[in-house]
Coordinates of C-alpha atoms (C1' of nucleotides) in Angstrom, one line a residue:
Chain J
X20 CA 22.6 -13.0 -17.6
X21 CA 22.1 -9.4 -16.9
X22 CA 23.3 -6.8 -19.4
X23 CA 24.9 -3.7 -18.3
X24 CA 22.6 -1.1 -19.9
X25 CA 22.6 2.6 -19.5
X26 CA 19.1 2.2 -17.8
X27 CA 20.3 -0.2 -15.2
X28 CA 23.3 1.9 -14.4
X29 CA 21.2 5.0 -14.1
X30 CA 18.9 3.4 -11.6
X31 CA 21.8 2.0 -9.5
X32 CA 23.6 5.3 -9.5
X33 CA 20.5 7.2 -8.4
X34 CA 20.0 4.9 -5.4
X35 CA 23.7 4.6 -4.5
X36 CA 24.2 8.4 -4.4
X37 CA 21.0 9.3 -2.6
X38 CA 22.0 8.4 0.9
X39 CA 18.4 7.6 1.8
X40 CA 15.5 5.6 0.6
X41 CA 13.9 6.8 -2.7
X42 CA 10.5 6.3 -4.1
X43 CA 10.3 4.9 -7.7
X44 CA 9.2 8.3 -8.9
X45 CA 12.2 10.0 -7.4
X46 CA 14.5 7.4 -9.0
X47 CA 12.8 8.1 -12.3
X48 CA 13.5 11.8 -12.1
X49 CA 17.1 11.4 -11.0
X50 CA 17.8 8.7 -13.6
X51 CA 16.2 10.6 -16.4
X52 CA 19.1 13.0 -16.1
X53 CA 21.3 10.3 -17.8
X54 CA 18.7 8.4 -19.8
X55 CA 15.9 10.8 -20.8
X56 CA 13.6 8.2 -22.3
X57 CA 13.6 6.1 -19.1
X58 CA 10.3 4.6 -18.3
X59 CA 8.7 3.7 -14.9
X60 CA 8.2 0.1 -16.0
X61 CA 11.9 -0.2 -16.6
X62 CA 12.6 1.3 -13.2
X63 CA 10.4 -1.3 -11.5
X64 CA 11.9 -4.1 -13.4
X65 CA 15.4 -3.1 -12.3
X66 CA 14.3 -2.5 -8.8
X67 CA 13.0 -6.0 -8.5
X68 CA 16.1 -7.5 -10.2
X69 CA 18.6 -5.4 -8.1
X70 CA 16.7 -6.5 -5.0
X71 CA 17.1 -10.1 -5.9
X72 CA 20.8 -9.5 -6.3
X73 CA 20.8 -7.9 -2.8
X74 CA 22.2 -4.7 -4.4
X75 CA 19.3 -2.7 -2.9
X76 CA 16.6 -3.1 -0.2
X77 CA 13.0 -2.5 -0.5
X78 CA 11.8 -0.3 2.4
X79 CA 8.1 -0.7 3.3
X80 CA 6.7 1.7 5.9
X81 CA 3.1 1.6 7.2
X82 CA 0.7 3.4 4.9
X83 CA 3.4 4.4 2.5
X84 CA 4.4 3.3 -1.0
X85 CA 7.6 1.3 -1.3
X86 CA 11.0 3.0 -1.3
X87 CA 14.4 1.6 -2.2
X88 CA 17.8 2.1 -0.5
X89 CA 21.3 1.0 -1.3
X90 CA 22.4 -2.2 0.4
X91 CA 25.4 -1.9 2.7
X92 CA 28.7 -2.4 0.9
X93 CA 29.8 -5.2 3.3
X94 CA 26.7 -7.2 2.5
X95 CA 27.3 -10.1 0.3
X96 CA 24.8 -11.7 -2.0
X97 CA 24.1 -14.5 0.5
X98 CA 24.7 -12.5 3.7
X99 CA 21.8 -11.7 6.0
X100 CA 20.5 -8.2 5.5
X101 CA 22.1 -5.6 7.7
X102 CA 19.3 -5.2 10.3
X103 CA 18.1 -1.7 10.8
X104 CA 15.1 0.5 11.0
X105 CA 13.8 3.8 9.5
X106 CA 12.8 7.3 10.4
X107 CA 10.1 9.1 8.4
X108 CA 10.1 12.9 8.4
X109 CA 6.5 14.0 8.0
X110 CA 7.6 17.5 6.9
X111 CA 9.8 16.7 4.0
X112 CA 8.5 13.1 3.6
X113 CA 12.0 11.7 3.4
X114 CA 13.0 8.3 4.9
X115 CA 16.3 7.8 6.7
X116 CA 18.0 4.7 7.9
X117 CA 18.6 4.3 11.6
X118 CA 21.3 2.3 13.3
X119 CA 20.7 0.3 16.4
X120 CA 17.8 -1.8 17.5
X121 CA 16.2 -2.5 20.9
X122 CA 16.3 -6.3 20.5
X123 CA 14.0 -9.1 19.7
X124 CA 10.9 -7.7 21.4
X125 CA 9.7 -11.2 22.1
X126 CA 8.4 -10.0 25.4
X127 CA 5.7 -7.8 23.7
X128 CA 4.0 -10.9 22.3
X129 CA 1.4 -13.0 24.1
X130 CA 2.3 -16.4 25.4
X131 CA 2.6 -19.0 22.7
X132 CA 3.3 -16.5 19.9
X133 CA 6.7 -16.9 18.2
X134 CA 8.4 -13.7 17.1
X135 CA 10.6 -14.2 14.1
X136 CA 11.1 -10.6 13.0
X137 CA 10.2 -7.1 13.8
X138 CA 10.0 -3.7 12.2
X139 CA 10.2 -0.3 13.8
X140 CA 9.3 3.0 12.2
X141 CA 10.0 6.3 13.9
X142 CA 8.2 9.4 12.8
X143 CA 8.8 13.0 13.4
X144 CA 11.1 15.8 12.1
X145 CA 14.5 15.2 10.6
X146 CA 17.5 17.4 11.7
X147 CA 16.9 19.7 8.7
X148 CA 13.2 20.2 9.3
X149 CA 13.5 20.4 13.1
X150 CA 15.3 23.8 12.9
Chain A
X28 CA -26.3 13.5 11.2
X29 CA -25.5 9.9 10.8
X30 CA -28.4 7.5 10.2
X31 CA -28.4 4.1 11.8
X32 CA -28.7 1.9 8.8
X33 CA -28.5 -1.9 8.7
X34 CA -25.3 -1.5 6.7
X35 CA -23.6 0.7 9.3
X36 CA -24.6 -1.7 12.1
X37 CA -23.4 -4.7 10.2
X38 CA -20.0 -3.2 9.6
X39 CA -19.7 -2.1 13.3
X40 CA -20.8 -5.6 14.5
X41 CA -18.3 -7.4 12.3
X42 CA -15.4 -5.3 13.7
X43 CA -16.6 -5.3 17.3
X44 CA -17.0 -9.1 17.4
X45 CA -13.8 -10.0 15.6
X46 CA -11.3 -9.5 18.4
X47 CA -8.6 -8.7 15.8
X48 CA -7.9 -6.3 12.9
X49 CA -10.0 -7.2 9.8
X50 CA -9.4 -6.4 6.2
X51 CA -12.2 -4.7 4.3
X52 CA -12.8 -7.9 2.3
X53 CA -13.2 -9.9 5.5
X54 CA -15.6 -7.3 6.9
X55 CA -17.6 -7.5 3.7
X56 CA -18.0 -11.3 4.0
X57 CA -19.0 -11.1 7.7
X58 CA -21.4 -8.2 7.2
X59 CA -23.1 -9.8 4.2
X60 CA -24.5 -12.4 6.7
X61 CA -26.8 -9.6 7.9
X62 CA -27.1 -7.5 4.7
X63 CA -26.6 -9.7 1.7
X64 CA -26.6 -6.8 -0.8
X65 CA -23.7 -5.0 1.0
X66 CA -21.2 -3.4 -1.2
X67 CA -17.4 -2.8 -0.7
X68 CA -17.9 1.0 -1.4
X69 CA -20.3 1.1 1.4
X70 CA -17.9 -0.7 3.7
X71 CA -15.1 1.8 2.9
X72 CA -17.4 4.8 3.4
X73 CA -18.4 3.5 6.9
X74 CA -14.9 2.6 7.8
X75 CA -13.8 6.1 7.1
X76 CA -16.7 7.6 9.0
X77 CA -16.3 5.3 12.0
X78 CA -12.7 6.1 12.1
X79 CA -13.4 9.8 12.3
X80 CA -15.8 9.1 15.2
X81 CA -13.0 7.1 16.9
X82 CA -15.2 4.0 17.0
X83 CA -12.5 2.0 15.1
X84 CA -8.8 2.3 14.3
X85 CA -7.1 1.9 10.9
X86 CA -4.2 -0.5 11.2
X87 CA -1.5 0.0 8.7
X88 CA 1.4 -2.5 8.6
X89 CA 4.4 -2.4 6.3
X90 CA 3.6 -3.8 2.9
X91 CA 0.1 -4.7 3.8
X92 CA -3.3 -3.4 2.8
X93 CA -5.2 -1.5 5.6
X94 CA -7.0 -3.4 8.3
X95 CA -9.5 -2.1 10.9
X96 CA -9.9 -2.9 14.6
X97 CA -12.4 -1.9 17.3
X98 CA -11.4 1.1 19.4
X99 CA -11.0 0.4 23.1
X100 CA -14.3 1.0 25.0
X101 CA -12.6 3.4 27.4
X102 CA -11.5 5.6 24.5
X103 CA -13.6 8.7 24.2
X104 CA -14.1 10.6 21.0
X105 CA -11.4 13.1 22.0
X106 CA -9.2 10.8 24.0
X107 CA -5.8 10.0 22.7
X108 CA -5.7 6.6 21.0
X109 CA -4.8 3.8 23.3
X110 CA -1.2 3.2 22.2
X111 CA -0.4 -0.3 21.2
X112 CA 1.4 -2.3 18.5
X113 CA 0.6 -5.3 16.3
X114 CA 1.6 -8.8 15.5
X115 CA 1.3 -10.3 12.1
X116 CA 1.1 -14.1 11.7
X117 CA 2.6 -15.0 8.4
X118 CA 0.9 -18.4 8.4
X119 CA -2.7 -17.4 8.8
X120 CA -2.1 -13.8 7.8
X121 CA -4.0 -12.5 10.8
X122 CA -3.2 -9.4 12.8
X123 CA -3.4 -9.2 16.6
X124 CA -3.1 -6.3 18.9
X125 CA -0.2 -6.3 21.4
X126 CA -0.1 -4.7 24.8
X127 CA 3.0 -3.0 26.1
X128 CA 5.6 -0.8 24.4
X129 CA 9.3 -0.4 24.8
X130 CA 9.1 3.4 25.1
X131 CA 9.9 6.5 23.0
X132 CA 12.8 5.0 21.1
X133 CA 14.2 8.6 20.8
X134 CA 17.7 7.1 21.4
X135 CA 17.5 5.3 18.0
X136 CA 17.3 8.5 16.1
X137 CA 20.4 10.6 15.1
X138 CA 21.2 13.8 16.8
X139 CA 18.9 16.6 15.8
X140 CA 16.0 14.3 14.8
X141 CA 12.8 14.8 16.8
X142 CA 10.8 11.5 17.4
X143 CA 7.1 12.2 17.7
X144 CA 5.7 8.7 17.2
X145 CA 6.7 5.2 16.5
X146 CA 5.2 2.0 15.2
X147 CA 6.3 -1.5 15.9
X148 CA 5.3 -4.6 13.9
X149 CA 6.2 -8.1 15.1
X150 CA 6.0 -11.0 12.7
X151 CA 6.0 -14.7 13.2
X152 CA 3.6 -17.4 14.2
X153 CA 0.5 -16.8 16.4
X154 CA -0.3 -19.3 19.2
X155 CA -2.7 -21.2 17.0
X156 CA -0.2 -21.6 14.1
X157 CA 2.9 -22.2 16.3
X158 CA 1.6 -25.6 17.4
Chain Q
dG5 C1' -40.8 14.6 1.8
dT6 C1' -35.8 15.5 2.8
dC7 C1' -31.6 14.5 2.6
dG8 C1' -28.3 11.2 4.0
dT9 C1' -27.2 6.4 2.3
dT10 C1' -26.7 2.8 -1.0
dG11 C1' -25.1 0.1 -5.0
dC12 C1' -23.1 0.2 -9.3
dA13 C1' -19.7 1.6 -12.4
dA14 C1' -15.8 4.2 -13.4
dA15 C1' -11.6 6.4 -12.0
dG16 C1' -7.4 6.9 -9.1
dC17 C1' -2.8 5.4 -7.5
dG18 C1' 1.1 2.3 -7.2
dT19 C1' 2.7 -1.7 -9.4
dT20 C1' 3.0 -5.5 -12.9
dT21 C1' 2.8 -7.6 -17.4
dG22 C1' 2.2 -8.6 -22.7
dC23 C1' 4.1 -7.4 -26.6
dA24 C1' 6.8 -5.8 -30.5
dG25 C1' 11.0 -3.5 -31.5
dC26 C1' 15.7 -2.4 -29.9
dC27 C1' 20.4 -3.1 -28.5
dT28 C1' 24.2 -5.5 -25.9
dA29 C1' 27.4 -9.1 -25.9
Chain X
dT7 C1' 22.5 -12.5 -34.6
dA8 C1' 20.2 -14.3 -30.4
dG9 C1' 18.1 -13.2 -26.5
dG10 C1' 17.7 -10.1 -23.0
dC11 C1' 16.1 -5.2 -22.4
dT12 C1' 13.1 -1.3 -23.4
dG13 C1' 9.0 1.6 -23.9
dC14 C1' 4.2 1.7 -24.4
dA15 C1' -0.3 0.5 -23.2
dA16 C1' -3.2 -2.3 -20.8
dA17 C1' -4.2 -4.8 -16.5
dC18 C1' -3.9 -5.4 -11.6
dG19 C1' -5.4 -4.8 -6.4
dC20 C1' -6.9 -1.6 -3.2
dT21 C1' -9.4 2.5 -2.5
dT22 C1' -12.2 6.5 -3.7
dT23 C1' -15.8 9.0 -6.2
dG24 C1' -20.0 10.4 -9.3
dC25 C1' -24.5 9.5 -9.8
dA26 C1' -29.3 8.1 -9.6
dA27 C1' -32.3 5.3 -6.9
dC28 C1' -33.4 4.2 -2.1
dG29 C1' -34.9 4.6 2.6
dA30 C1' -34.5 6.5 7.6
dC31 C1' -36.2 10.1 10.2

DNA sequence: GTCGTTGCAAAGCGTTTGCAGCCTA
DNA sequence: TAGGCTGCAAACGCTTTGCAACGAC
């Protein structure tokens, strides 16, 4: 059903080679290197499609516009998402994936509340900016 | 400098009596009970002003529009914010404040990264919706 | 009476959608 | 050649802003 167009490949390449979560605007800039006419609408359409195919993840951080990162290679279409969290550097404004997780955090919720998921965002300086 | 208008009081009352974080639209509905002509622009202007005075807190959750909650009474203008996290019920779409915190979470970050802050969002069902 | 505050309308930003033409399979 | 894909422009939801009338002090 989905055609392998230059645009789709350019979007996928940008995300796969970034190594961190990218904003749609960053993806546009990177992908326009291969397809100069590329349009933001097309980016968004592919981002939504690739997300449904579990090829990429949408990363939402508090107070920030959405970013997109490559899905792990060992992650099948039906597999549960690889659970991880993110670090936001407030100096370079980049977002990095973190590994590890403190657990369910059910104990933070009041009695009677059912915790089904959690998200953690760390903020500070990345290794490059901390120097 | 700041005048004590009916509009300002209506916004403050709505937030102070809510017991949870409210969206600007919810505040509008509640506050229009006392000032029927109240406008969303006015709400936003007061929200920003009250936030600067540390009377309220802006609550940002991933992928959600901003909500606002009352600041703790023991919190002075200059005092550090009372550190806490939030729970989002995906059934009633309400946001509740949580008490407690697992700690700095510095250990989740890669070597060289400096963690200065963190935010945790729990999702699931609140006590009312879990029944 | 002054000057901050209000309501309205318009604009801003990130994101989505309608549409006509384009291009892949 | 059919039907999905593309680019453009318009629309969307949330938030901010310009402006003239209003109202608290």
